[in-house]
CSV table of C-alpha atoms in Angstrom, one decimal:
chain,number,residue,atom,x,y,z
Y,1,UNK,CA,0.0,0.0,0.0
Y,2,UNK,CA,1.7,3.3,-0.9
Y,3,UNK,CA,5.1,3.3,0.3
Y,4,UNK,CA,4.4,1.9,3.8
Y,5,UNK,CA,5.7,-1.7,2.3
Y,6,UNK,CA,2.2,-3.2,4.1
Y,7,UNK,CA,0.7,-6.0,1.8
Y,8,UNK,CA,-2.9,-6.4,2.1
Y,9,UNK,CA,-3.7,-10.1,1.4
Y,10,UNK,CA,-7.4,-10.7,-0.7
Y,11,UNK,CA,-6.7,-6.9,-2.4
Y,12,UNK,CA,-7.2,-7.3,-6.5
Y,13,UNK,CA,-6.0,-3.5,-6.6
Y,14,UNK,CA,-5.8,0.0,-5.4
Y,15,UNK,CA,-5.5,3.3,-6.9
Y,16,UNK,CA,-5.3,6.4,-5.6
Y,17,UNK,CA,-8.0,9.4,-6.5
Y,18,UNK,CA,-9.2,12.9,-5.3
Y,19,UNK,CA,-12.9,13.8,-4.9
Y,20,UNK,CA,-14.7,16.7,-4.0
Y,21,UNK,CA,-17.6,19.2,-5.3
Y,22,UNK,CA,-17.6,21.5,-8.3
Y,23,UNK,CA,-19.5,23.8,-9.8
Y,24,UNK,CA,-20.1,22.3,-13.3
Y,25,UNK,CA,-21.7,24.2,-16.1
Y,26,UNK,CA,-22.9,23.6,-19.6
Y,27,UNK,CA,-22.6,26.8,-21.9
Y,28,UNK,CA,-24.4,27.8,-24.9
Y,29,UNK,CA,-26.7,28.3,-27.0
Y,30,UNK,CA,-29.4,26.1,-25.0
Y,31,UNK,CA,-28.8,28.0,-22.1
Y,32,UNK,CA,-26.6,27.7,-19.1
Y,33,UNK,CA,-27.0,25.3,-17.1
Y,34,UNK,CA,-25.0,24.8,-13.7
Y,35,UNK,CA,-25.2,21.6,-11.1
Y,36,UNK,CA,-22.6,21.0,-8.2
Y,37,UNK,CA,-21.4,17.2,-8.6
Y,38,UNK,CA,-19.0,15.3,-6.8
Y,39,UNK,CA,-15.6,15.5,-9.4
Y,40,UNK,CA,-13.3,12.5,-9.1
Y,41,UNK,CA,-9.7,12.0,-10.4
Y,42,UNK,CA,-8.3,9.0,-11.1
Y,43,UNK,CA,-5.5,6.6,-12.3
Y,44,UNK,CA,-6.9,5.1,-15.9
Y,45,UNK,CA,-4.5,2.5,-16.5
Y,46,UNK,CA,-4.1,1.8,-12.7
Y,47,UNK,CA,-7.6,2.3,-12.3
Y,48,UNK,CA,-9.5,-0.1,-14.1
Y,49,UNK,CA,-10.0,-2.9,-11.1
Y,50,UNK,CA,-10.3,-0.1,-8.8
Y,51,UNK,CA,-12.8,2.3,-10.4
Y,52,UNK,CA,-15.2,-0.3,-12.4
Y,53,UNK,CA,-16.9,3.1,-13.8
Y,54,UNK,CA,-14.2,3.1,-16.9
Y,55,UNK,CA,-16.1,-0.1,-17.6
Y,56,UNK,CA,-19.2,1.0,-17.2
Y,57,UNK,CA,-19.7,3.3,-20.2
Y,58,UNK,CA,-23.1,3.6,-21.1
Y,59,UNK,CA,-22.2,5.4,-24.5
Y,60,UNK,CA,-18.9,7.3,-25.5
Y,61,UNK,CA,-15.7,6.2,-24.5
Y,62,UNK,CA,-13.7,6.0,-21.5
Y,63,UNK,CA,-10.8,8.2,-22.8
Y,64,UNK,CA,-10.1,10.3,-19.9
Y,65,UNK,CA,-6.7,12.2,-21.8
Y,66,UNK,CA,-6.3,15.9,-21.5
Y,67,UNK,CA,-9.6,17.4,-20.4
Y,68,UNK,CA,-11.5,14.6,-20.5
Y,69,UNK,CA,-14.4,14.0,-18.6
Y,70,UNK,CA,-17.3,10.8,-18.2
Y,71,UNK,CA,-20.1,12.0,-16.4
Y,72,UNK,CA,-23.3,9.7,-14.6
Y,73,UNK,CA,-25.8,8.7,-16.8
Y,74,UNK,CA,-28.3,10.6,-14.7
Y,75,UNK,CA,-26.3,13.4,-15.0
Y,76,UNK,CA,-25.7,13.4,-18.2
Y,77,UNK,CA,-29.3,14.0,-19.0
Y,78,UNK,CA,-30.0,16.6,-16.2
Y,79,UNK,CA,-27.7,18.7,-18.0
Y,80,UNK,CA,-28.6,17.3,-21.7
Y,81,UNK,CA,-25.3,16.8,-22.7
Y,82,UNK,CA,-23.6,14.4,-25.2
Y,83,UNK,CA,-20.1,12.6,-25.9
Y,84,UNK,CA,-18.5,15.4,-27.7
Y,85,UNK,CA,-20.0,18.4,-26.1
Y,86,UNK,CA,-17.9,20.7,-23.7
Y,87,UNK,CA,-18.9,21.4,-19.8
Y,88,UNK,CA,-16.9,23.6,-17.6
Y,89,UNK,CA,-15.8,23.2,-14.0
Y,90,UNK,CA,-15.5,25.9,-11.7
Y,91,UNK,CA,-13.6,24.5,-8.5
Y,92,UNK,CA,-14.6,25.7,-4.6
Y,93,UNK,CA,-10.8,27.4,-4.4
Y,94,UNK,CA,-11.7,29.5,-8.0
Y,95,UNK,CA,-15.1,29.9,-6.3
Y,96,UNK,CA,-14.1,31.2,-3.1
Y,97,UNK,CA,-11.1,33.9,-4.9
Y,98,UNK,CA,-14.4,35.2,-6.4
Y,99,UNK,CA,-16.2,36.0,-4.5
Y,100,UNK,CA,-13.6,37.1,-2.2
Y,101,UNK,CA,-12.3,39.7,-4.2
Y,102,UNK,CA,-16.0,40.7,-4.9
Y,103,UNK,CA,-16.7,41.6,-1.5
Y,104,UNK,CA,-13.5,43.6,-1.3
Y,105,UNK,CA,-14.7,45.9,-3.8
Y,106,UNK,CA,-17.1,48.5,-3.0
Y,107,UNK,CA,-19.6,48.1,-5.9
Y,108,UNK,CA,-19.3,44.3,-5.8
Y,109,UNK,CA,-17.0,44.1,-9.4
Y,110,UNK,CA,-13.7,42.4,-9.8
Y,111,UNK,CA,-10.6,43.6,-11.7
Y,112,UNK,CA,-9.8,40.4,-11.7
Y,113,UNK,CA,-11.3,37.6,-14.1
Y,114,UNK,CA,-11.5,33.8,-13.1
Y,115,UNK,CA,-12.6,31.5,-15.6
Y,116,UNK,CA,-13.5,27.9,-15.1
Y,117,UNK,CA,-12.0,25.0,-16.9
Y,118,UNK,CA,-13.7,23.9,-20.0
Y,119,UNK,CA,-13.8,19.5,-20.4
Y,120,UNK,CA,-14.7,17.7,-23.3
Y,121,UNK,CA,-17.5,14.9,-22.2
Y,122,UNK,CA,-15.7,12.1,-23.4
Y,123,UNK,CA,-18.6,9.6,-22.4
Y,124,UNK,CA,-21.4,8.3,-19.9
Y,125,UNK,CA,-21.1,5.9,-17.1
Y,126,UNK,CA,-24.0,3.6,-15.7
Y,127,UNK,CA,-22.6,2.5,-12.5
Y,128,UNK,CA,-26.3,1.3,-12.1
Y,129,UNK,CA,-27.1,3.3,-9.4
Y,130,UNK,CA,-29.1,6.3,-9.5
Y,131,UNK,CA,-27.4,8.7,-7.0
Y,132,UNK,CA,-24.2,8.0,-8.2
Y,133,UNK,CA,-24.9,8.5,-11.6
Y,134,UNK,CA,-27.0,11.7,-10.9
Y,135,UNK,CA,-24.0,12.6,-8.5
Y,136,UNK,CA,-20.7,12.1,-9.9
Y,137,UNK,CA,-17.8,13.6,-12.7
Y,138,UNK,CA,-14.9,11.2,-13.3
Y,139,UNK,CA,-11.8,13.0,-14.8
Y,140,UNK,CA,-7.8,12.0,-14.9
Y,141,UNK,CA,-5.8,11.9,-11.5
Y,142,UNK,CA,-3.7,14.7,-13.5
Y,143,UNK,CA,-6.2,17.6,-13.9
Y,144,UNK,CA,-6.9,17.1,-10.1
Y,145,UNK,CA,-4.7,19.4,-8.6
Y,146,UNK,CA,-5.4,22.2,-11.0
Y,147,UNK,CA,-9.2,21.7,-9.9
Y,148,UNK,CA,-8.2,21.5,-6.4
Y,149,UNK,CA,-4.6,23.2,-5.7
Y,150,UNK,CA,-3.3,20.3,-4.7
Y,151,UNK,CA,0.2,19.4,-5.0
Y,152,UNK,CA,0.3,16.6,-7.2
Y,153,UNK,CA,-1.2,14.2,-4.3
Y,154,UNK,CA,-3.4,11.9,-4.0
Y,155,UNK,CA,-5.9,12.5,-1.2
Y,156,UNK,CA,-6.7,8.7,-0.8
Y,157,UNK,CA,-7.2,4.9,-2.3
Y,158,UNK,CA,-9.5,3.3,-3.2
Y,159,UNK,CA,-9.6,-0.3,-3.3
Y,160,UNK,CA,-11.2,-3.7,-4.6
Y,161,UNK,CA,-11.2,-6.5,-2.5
Y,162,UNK,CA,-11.5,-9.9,-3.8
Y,163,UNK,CA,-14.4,-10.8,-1.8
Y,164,UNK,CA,-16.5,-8.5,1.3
Y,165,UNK,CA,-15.8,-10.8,3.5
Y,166,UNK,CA,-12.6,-9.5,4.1
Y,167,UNK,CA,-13.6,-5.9,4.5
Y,168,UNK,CA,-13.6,-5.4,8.2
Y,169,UNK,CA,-10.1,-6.8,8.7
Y,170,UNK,CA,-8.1,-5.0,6.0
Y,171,UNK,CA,-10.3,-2.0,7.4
Y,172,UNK,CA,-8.7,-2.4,11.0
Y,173,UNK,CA,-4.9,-3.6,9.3
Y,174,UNK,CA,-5.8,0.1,7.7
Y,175,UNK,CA,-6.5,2.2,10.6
Y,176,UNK,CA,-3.8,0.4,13.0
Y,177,UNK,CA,-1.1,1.0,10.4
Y,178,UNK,CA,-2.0,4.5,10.0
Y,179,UNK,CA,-2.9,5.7,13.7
């Protein structure tokens, strides 16, 4: 597991992510549109045991390279968007400079502009459930700490376990190696 050299028996594989809530936006000419999912980075090639929803595409693809984005099915059609189209993501810290700066100024204006970053929908997940599919943005590990001015970190793992059985021990070997 990371670099602690701990080996969890009845693991099939980890990987690590980051997750947390965005502002996401579709533009254009049907209107704007803005919803605040939960935005998770991961691994692709370390991530396909780990994060089943790169298998899960409903339509699209699962190419997460460059500003690539899959969204939930759910989702998907809230904001009546397509493989292809373009979304943008506005993330708390961009958020917060906003309106920071707004209430600095005396008539509420910025000098400043902050734009959002703009992802291509690449394609749409069914992880067949409905709240995670109304719920969740799945982009590369690698456009994680623009979104959340992070220093290239991961803030956790996830992992597949080769049978739930096993859960509550490797959840204790967890928290005793890491307390």
């Amino acid at each position: 597991l990371g670099g602690s050299g701990m080996v969890i028996r009845h693991r099939i594989s980890a990987a690590p992510l980051v997750e947390g809530t965005s502002l996401l936006e579709r533009p254009g000419g049907r209107g704007s549109k803005v919803l605040t999912p939960w935005v998770r980075g991961v691994v692709p090639a370390a991530s396909r045991d780990a994060t089943p929803l790169l298998a899960k595409i409903a339509y699209g693809t699962n190419d997460l390279r460059g500003n690539g984005v899959l969204l939930g099915l759910e989702l998907a059609r809230e904001l009546d968007v397509n493989p292809g189209d373009r979304v943008n993501i506005l993330p708390p810290g961009i958020a917060q400079l906003m309106y920071s700066q707004a209430r600095r100024q005396d008539d509420g204006n910025t000098d400043e502009k902050f734009l959002p970053t703009e992802f291509v929908v690449r394609g749409v997940f069914d992880a067949g459930y409905f709240a995670f599919n109304a719920a969740y943005v799945v982009t590369s590990l690698a456009n994680a700490p623009d979104l959340y001015s992070l220093d290239d970190a991961a803030v956790s793992y996830t992992h597949l376990l080769a049978h739930q059985t096993v859960l509550v021990p490797v959840c204790r070997l967890l928290l005793d190696k890491n307390t």
